[in-house]
Short mmCIF file of C-alpha atoms in Angstrom, two decimals:
data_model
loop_
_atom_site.label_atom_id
_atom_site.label_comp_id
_atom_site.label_asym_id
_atom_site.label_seq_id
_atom_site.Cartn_x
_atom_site.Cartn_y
_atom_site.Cartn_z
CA UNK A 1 101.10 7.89 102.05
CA UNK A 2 99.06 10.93 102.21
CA UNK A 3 100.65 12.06 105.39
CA UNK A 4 103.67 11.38 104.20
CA UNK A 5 103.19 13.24 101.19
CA UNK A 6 102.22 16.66 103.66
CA UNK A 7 105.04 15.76 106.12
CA UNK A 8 107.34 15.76 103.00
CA UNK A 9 105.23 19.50 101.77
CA UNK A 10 106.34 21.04 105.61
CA UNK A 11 109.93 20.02 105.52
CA UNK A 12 110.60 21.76 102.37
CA UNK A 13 108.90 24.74 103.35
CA UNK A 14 110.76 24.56 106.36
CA UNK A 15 107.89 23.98 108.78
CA UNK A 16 108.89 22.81 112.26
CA UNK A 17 108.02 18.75 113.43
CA UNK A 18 105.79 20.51 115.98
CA UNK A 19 103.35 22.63 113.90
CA UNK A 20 103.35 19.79 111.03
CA UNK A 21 101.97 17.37 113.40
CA UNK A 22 99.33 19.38 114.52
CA UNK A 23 98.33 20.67 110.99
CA UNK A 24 98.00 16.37 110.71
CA UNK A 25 95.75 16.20 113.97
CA UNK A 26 94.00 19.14 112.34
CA UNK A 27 93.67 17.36 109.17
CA UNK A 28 93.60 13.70 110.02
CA UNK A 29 91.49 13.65 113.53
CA UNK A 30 91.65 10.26 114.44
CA UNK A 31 93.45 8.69 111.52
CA UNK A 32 96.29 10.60 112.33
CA UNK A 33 100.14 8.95 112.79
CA UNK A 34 101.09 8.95 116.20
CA UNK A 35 104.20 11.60 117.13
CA UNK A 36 106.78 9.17 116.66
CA UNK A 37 105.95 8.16 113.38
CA UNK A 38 105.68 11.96 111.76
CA UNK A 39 109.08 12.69 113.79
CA UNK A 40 110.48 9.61 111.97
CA UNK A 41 109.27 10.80 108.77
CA UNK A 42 110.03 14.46 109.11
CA UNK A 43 114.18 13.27 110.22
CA UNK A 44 113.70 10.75 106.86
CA UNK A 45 113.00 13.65 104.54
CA UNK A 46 115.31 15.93 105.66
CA UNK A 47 118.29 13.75 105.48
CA UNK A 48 117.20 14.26 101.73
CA UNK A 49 114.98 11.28 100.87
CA UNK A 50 112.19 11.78 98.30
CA UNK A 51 110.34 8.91 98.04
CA UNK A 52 106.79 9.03 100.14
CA UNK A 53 106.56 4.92 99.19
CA UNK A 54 107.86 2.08 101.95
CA UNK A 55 110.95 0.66 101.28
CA UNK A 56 111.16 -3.11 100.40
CA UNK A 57 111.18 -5.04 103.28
CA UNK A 58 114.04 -8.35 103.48
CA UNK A 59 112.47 -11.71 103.98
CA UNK A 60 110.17 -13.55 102.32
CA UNK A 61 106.69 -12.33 100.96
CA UNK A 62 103.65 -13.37 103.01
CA UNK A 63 101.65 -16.07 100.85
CA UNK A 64 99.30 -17.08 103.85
CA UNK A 65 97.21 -13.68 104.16
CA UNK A 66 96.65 -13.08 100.34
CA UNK A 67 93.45 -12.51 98.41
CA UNK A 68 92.77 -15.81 97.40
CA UNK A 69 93.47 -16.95 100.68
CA UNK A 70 91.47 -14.96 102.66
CA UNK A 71 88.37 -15.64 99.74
CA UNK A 72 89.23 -19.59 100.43
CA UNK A 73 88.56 -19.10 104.32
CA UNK A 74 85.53 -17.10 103.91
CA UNK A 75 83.93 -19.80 101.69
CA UNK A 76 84.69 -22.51 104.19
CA UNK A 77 83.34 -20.26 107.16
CA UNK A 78 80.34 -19.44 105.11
CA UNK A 79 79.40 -22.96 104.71
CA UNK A 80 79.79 -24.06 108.28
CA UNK A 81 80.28 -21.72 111.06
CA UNK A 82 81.49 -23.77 113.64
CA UNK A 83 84.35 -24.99 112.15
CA UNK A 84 87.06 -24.12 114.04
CA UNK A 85 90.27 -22.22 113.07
CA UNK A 86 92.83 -25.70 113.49
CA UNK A 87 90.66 -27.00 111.15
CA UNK A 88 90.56 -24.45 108.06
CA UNK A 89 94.24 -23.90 108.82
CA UNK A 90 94.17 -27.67 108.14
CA UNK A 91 92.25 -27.70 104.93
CA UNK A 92 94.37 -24.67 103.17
CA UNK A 93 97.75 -25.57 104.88
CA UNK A 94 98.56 -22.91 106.89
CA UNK A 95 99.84 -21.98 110.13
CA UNK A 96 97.11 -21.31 112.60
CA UNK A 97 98.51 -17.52 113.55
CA UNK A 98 97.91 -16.65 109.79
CA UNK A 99 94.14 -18.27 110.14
CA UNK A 100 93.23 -17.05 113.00
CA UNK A 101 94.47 -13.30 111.85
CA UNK A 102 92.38 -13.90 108.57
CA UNK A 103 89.27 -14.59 110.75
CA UNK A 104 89.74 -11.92 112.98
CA UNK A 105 91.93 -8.71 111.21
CA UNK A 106 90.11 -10.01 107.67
CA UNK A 107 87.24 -10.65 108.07
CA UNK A 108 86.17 -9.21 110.97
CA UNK A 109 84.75 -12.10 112.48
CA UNK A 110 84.55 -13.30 116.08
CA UNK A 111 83.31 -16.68 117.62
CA UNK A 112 80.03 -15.96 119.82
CA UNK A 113 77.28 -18.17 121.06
CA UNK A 114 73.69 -18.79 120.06
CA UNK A 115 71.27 -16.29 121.57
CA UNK A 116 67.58 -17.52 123.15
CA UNK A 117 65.32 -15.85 121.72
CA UNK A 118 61.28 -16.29 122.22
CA UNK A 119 60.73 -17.91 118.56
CA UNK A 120 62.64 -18.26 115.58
CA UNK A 121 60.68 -16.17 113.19
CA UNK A 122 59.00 -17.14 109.70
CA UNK A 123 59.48 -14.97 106.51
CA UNK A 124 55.70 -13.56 107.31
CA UNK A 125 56.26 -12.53 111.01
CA UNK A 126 59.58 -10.51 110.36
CA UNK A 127 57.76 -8.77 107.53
CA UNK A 128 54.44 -8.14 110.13
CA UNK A 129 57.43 -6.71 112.46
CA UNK A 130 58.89 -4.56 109.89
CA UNK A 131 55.44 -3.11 108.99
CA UNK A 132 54.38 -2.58 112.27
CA UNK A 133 57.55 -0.55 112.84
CA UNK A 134 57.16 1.16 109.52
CA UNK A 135 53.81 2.12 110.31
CA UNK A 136 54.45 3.67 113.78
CA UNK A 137 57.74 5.48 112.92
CA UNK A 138 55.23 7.22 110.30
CA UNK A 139 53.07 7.66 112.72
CA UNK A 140 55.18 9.55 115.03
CA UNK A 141 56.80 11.59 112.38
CA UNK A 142 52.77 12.57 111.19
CA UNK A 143 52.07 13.30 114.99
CA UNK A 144 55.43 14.09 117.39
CA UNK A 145 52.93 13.82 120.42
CA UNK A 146 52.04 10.65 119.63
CA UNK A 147 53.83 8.71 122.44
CA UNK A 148 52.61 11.18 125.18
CA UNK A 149 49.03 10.00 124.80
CA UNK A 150 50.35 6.10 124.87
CA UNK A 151 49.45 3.98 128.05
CA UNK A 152 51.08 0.76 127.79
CA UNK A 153 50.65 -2.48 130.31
CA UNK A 154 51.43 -5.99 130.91
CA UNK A 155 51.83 -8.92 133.49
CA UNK A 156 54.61 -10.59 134.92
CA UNK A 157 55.81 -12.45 138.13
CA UNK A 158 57.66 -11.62 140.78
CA UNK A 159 58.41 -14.14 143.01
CA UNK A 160 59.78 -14.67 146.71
CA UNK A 161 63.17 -15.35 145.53
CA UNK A 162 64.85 -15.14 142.24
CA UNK A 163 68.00 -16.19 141.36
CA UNK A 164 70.53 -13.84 140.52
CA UNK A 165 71.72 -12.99 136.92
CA UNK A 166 75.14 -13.88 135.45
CA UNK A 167 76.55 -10.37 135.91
CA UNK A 168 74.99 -9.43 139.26
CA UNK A 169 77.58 -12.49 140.72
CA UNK A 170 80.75 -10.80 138.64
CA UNK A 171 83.12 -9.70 140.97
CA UNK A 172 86.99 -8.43 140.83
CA UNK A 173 89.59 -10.54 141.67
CA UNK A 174 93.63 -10.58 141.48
CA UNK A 175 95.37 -12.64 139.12
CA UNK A 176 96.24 -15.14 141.87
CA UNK A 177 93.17 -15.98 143.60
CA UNK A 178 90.58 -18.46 142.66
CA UNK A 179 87.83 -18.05 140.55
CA UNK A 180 84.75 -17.36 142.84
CA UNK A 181 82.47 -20.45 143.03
CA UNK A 182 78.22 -20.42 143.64
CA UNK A 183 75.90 -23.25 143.69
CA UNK A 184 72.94 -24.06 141.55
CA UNK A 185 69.89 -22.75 142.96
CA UNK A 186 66.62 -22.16 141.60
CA UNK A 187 63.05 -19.56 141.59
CA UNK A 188 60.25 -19.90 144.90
CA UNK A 189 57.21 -21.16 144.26
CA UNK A 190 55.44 -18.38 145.91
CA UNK A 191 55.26 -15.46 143.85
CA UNK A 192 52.68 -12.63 142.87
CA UNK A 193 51.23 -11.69 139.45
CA UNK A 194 52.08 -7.72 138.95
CA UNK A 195 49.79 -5.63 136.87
CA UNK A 196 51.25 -2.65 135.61
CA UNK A 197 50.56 0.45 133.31
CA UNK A 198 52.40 3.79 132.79
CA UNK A 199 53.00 6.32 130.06
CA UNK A 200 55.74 8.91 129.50
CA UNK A 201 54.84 10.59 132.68
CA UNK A 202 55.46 7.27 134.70
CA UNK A 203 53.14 5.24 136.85
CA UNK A 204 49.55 4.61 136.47
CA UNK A 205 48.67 2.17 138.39
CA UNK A 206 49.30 -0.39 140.26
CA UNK A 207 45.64 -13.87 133.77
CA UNK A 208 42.44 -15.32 132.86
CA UNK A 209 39.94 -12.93 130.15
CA UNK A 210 37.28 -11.89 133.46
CA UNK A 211 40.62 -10.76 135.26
CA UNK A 212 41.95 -8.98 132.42
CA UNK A 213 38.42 -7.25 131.67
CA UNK A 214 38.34 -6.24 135.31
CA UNK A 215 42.17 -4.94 134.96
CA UNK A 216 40.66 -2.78 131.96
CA UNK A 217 37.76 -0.97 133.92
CA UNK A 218 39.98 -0.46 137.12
CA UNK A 219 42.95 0.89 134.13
CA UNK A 220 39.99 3.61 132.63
CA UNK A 221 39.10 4.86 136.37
CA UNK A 222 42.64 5.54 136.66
CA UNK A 223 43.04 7.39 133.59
CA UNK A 224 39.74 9.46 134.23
CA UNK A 225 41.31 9.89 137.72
CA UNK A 226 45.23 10.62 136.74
CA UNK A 227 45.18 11.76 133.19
CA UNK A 228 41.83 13.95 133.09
CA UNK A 229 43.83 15.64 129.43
CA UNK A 230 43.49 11.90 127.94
CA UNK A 231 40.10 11.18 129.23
CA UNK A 232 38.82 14.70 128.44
CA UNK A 233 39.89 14.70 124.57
CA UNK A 234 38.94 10.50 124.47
CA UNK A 235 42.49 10.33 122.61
CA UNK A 236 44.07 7.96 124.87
CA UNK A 237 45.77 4.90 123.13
CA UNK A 238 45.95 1.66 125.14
CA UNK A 239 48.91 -0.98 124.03
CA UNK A 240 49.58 -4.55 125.52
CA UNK A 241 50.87 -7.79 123.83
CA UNK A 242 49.16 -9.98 122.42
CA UNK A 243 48.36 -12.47 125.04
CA UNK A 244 45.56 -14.51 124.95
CA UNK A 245 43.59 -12.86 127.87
CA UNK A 246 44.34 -9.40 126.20
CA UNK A 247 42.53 -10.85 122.83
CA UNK A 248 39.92 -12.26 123.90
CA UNK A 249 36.56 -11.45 122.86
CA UNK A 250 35.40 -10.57 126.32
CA UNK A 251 37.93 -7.92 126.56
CA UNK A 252 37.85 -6.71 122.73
CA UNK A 253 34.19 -6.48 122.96
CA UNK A 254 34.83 -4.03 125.99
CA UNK A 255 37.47 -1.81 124.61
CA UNK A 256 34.90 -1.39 121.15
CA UNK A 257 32.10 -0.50 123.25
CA UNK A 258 33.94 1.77 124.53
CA UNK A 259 35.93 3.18 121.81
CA UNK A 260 39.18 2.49 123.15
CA UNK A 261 42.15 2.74 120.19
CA UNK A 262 44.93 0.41 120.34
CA UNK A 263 48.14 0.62 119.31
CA UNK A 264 49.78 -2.35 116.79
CA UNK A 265 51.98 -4.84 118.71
CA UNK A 266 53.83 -7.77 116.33
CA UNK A 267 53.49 -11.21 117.91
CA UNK A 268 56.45 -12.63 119.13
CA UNK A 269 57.93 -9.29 120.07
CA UNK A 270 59.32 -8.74 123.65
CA UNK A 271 61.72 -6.37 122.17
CA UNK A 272 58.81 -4.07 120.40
CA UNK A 273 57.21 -3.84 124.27
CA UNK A 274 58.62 -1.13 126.84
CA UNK A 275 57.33 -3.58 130.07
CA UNK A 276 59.44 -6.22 128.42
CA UNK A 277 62.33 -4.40 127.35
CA UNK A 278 62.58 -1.52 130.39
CA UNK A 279 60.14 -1.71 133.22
CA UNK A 280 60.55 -5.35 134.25
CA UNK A 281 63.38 -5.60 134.04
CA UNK A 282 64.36 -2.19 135.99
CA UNK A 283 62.20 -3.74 138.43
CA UNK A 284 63.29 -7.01 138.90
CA UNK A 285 67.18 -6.82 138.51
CA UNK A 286 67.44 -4.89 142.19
CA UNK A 287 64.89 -7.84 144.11
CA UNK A 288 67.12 -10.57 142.97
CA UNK A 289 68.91 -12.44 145.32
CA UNK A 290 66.40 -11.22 147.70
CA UNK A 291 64.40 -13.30 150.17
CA UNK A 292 60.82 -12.41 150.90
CA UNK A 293 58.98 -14.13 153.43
CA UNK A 294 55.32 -13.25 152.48
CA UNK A 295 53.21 -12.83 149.73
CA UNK A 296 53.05 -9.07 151.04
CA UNK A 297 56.27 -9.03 151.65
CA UNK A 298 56.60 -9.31 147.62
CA UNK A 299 53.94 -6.53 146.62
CA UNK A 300 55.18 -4.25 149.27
CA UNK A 301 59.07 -4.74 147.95
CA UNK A 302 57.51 -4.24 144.03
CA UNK A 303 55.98 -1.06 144.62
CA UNK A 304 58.77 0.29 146.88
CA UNK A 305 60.98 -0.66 143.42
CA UNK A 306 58.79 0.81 141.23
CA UNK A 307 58.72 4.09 142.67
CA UNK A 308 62.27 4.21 142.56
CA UNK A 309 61.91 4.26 138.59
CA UNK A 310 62.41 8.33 137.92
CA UNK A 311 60.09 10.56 135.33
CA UNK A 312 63.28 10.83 133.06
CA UNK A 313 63.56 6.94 133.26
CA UNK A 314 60.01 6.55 131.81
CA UNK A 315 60.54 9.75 129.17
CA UNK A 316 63.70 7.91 127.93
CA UNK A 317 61.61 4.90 127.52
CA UNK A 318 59.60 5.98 125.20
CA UNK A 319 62.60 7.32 123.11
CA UNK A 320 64.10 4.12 123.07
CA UNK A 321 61.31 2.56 121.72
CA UNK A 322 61.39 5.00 118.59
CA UNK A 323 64.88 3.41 118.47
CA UNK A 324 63.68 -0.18 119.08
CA UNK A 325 61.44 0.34 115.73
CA UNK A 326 64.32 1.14 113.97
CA UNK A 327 66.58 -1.52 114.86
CA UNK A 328 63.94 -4.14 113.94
CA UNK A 329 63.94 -2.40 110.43
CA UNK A 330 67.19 -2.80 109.90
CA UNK A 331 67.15 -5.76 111.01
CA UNK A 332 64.72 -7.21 108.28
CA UNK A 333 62.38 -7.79 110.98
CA UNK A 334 64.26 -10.33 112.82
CA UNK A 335 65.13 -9.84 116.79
CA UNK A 336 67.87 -7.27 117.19
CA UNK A 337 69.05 -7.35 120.50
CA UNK A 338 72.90 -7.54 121.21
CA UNK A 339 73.49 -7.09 117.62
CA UNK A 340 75.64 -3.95 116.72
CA UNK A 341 73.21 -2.03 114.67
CA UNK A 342 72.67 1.26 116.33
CA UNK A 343 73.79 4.49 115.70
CA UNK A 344 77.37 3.26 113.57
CA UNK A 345 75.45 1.43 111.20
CA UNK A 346 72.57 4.12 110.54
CA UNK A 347 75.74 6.37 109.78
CA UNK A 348 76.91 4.02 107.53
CA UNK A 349 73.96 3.46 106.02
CA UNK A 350 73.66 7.46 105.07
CA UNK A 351 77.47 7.98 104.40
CA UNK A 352 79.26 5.12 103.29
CA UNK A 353 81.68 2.52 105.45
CA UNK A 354 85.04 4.61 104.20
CA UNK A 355 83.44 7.75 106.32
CA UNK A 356 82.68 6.60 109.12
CA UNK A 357 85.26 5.72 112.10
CA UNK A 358 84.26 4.18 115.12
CA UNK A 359 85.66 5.41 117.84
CA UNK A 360 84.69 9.25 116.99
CA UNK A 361 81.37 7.50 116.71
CA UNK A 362 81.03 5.97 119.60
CA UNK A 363 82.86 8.66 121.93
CA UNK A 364 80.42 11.12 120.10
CA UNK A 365 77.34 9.04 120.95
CA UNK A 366 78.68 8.91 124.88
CA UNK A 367 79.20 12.24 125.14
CA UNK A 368 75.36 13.11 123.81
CA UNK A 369 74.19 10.38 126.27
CA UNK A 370 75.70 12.48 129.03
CA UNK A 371 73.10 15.67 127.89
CA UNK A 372 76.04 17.15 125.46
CA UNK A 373 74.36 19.44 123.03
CA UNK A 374 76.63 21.06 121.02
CA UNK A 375 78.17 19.26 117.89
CA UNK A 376 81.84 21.18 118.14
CA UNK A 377 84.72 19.99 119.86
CA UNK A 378 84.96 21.35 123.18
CA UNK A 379 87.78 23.62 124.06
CA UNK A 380 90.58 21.33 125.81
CA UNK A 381 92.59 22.75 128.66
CA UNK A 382 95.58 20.59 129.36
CA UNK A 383 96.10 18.91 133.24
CA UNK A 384 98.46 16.39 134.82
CA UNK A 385 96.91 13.49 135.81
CA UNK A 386 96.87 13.08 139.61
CA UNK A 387 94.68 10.28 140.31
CA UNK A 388 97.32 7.12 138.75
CA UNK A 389 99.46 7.49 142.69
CA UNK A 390 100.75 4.72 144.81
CA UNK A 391 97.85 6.43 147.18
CA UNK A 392 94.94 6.11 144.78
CA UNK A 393 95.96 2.23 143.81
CA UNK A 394 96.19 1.72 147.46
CA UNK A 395 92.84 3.24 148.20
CA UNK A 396 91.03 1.80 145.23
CA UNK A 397 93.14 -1.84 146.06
CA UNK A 398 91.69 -1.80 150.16
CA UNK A 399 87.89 -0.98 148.44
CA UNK A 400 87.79 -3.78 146.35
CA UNK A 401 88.89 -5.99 149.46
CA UNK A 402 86.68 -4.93 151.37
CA UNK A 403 83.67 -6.02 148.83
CA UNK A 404 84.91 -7.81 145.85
CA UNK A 405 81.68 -6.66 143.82
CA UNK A 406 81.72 -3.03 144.41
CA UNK A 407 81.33 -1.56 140.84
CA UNK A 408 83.44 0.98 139.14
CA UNK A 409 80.63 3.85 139.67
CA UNK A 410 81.28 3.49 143.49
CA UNK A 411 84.90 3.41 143.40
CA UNK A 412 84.60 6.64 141.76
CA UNK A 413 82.35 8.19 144.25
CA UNK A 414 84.44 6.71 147.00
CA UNK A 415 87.72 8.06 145.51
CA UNK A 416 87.02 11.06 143.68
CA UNK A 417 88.32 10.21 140.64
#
């Protein structure tokens, strides 16, 4: 109605349809009508009409999607969230179209599966989470170099051959072909236990309590050796889980003696650890799939993998972790991965939900992922688009063929697009 209402302003002061629309992009950003719609308008007004209200529309009003309606399905979803939408359409005798748009346009809701997560979390661990991440985010804002003098650590396997995730066995395919098929398979038996510790500055070095103790006098000759800064000014922090080799009394005894700090880790919390949530991970992801013969044959693929891992990777790390502190705060301690909490919801946490829009949001947080540091639009220089040709689809069509998995990235490089 607003637009309307300006729309209505420019015809009377005889402003052209062009230069009104773009005083709405202007204006509006986003939320602005699309061209057709302020032509439309701007023809409606000058043919003399004066009302900026819709007109009453024939037919019959809507009595599935009213307020009481849509209060009736959110109390029945509320009390058992797997009911399905035939059913509440059921219950309040409606059609299942005017359900299933209450669920979804509504209420915002969307059927997704149950999430495996290491533990499901009492009322006291969330709140030893959210003080934890409390604590360090205070931390860091007392002492910005706080990170840079973090070594962090932990264990894991790799084994001989690891079965491929979910995604890794995506692949394109036309609308008539089959879906691709793969069999059941399962981990080796042989694998190796990897010992790892890095800080921002990347690799340090490449589980019973005398194995771990010995892990933690080879990890301080490394840091005397590597980082001669941290050893110099003794200011070194060391942070693993909480594994039972890690706190024992062996090893605690050894890290008081020699007045080692540590750095606060929750129990329970994969996603509070950077081995957990980057480093294996980023290391294991490219080996799956992978056959390896020897015991050897494993370490020498795992270091070849980790060296791989850039400085930025490890810098960026660290950042995320900042993030990783925050999510679990606003998450009331409880796990937080592939819930949407980032960066929308800390805006709408400062600003309100009515100023915030999502897709400024989210193109603005690509474009600073891509290094983009200023905060103004950039200045927009008008092309045709060459790349949608019979040529290109050909090209891109005769890629895909030729390996049904090759990812978008590629394409791109292989196309120049």
């Amino acid at each position: 109605m607003d637009q309307r209402t300006c729309i209505k302003f420019c015809v009377k002061n005889e402003i052209k349809c062009a230069d009104a629309f773009r005083m709405l992009t202007v204006a509006y950003g986003e939320a602005t009508l699309d061209r057709s719609n302020v032509y439309r308008c701007y023809k409606m007004f000058s043919e003399g009409r004066e009302d900026v209200n819709d007109e009453e529309r024939a037919g019959r009003p809507s009595t599935s999607t009213t307020d009481e309606k849509i209060n009736e399905v959110e109390k029945i979803i509320l009390a058992n969230r797997r009911i399905t939408v035939r059913e509440v359409a059921e219950d309040l005798n409606i059609s299942i179209g005017s359900c299933y748009s209450i669920f979804i346009n509504d209420l915002g809701m969307r059927w997704v599966a149950a999430k495996f997560v290491p533990k499901l979390l009492n009322c006291d661990q969330k709140h030893h989470r959210m003080n934890i991440a409390n604590e360090m985010l205070d931390s860091v804002r007392d002492d910005p170099n706080l990170l840079q003098r973090v070594i962090t650590g932990d264990e894991a396997w790799v084994y001989g051959y690891d079965v491929e995730t979910k995604a890794q066995s995506s692949q394109w395919k036309l609308p008539h072909e089959p879906r691709p098929k793969k069999a059941r398979q399962v981990r080796s038996n042989m694998k190796v236990l990897l010992t790892v510790f890095f800080d921002c500055r990347g690799m340090g070095r490449t589980v019973n309590k005398e194995y771990c103790l010995q892990v933690m006098r080879n990890l301080r000759e490394a840091i005397r050796q590597k980082r001669p800064d941290l050893w110099k000014n003794k200011n070194w922090l060391l942070h693993h889980d909480n594994a039972p080799a890690h706190t024992s009394l062996l090893v605690r005894d050894f890290l008081a003696k020699n007045n080692t700090l540590m750095m606060p880790q929750p129990q329970y919390s994969p996603d509070l650890a950077p081995c957990d949530f980057f480093l294996f991970p980023k290391l294991k992801r490219p080996m799956k799939k992978r056959r390896y013969a020897t015991l050897d044959k494993i370490k020498t693929a795992s270091k070849e993998e980790l060296k791989k891992i850039l400085k930025n990777d490890f810098l960026k790390c660290f950042e995320d972790w900042k993030n990783c502190w925050h999510k679990c705060i606003i998450s009331h301690g409880d796990y937080f991965e592939g819930d949407k909490i980032e960066t929308l919801d800390l805006l709408k946490m400062a600003f309100g939900n009515e100023n915030v829009n999502k897709p400024t949001t989210f193109r603005w947080l690509s474009r600073f992922k891509n290094a983009m540091e200023s905060v103004k639009d950039e200045k927009r220089v008008g092309r045709p688009i060459m790349h949608r040709n019979p040529e290109k689809v050909s090209q891109i069509s005769n890629l895909i063929k030729e390996n049904p998995r090759i990812g978008l990235r590629d394409i791109e490089e292989e196309t120049g697009i």
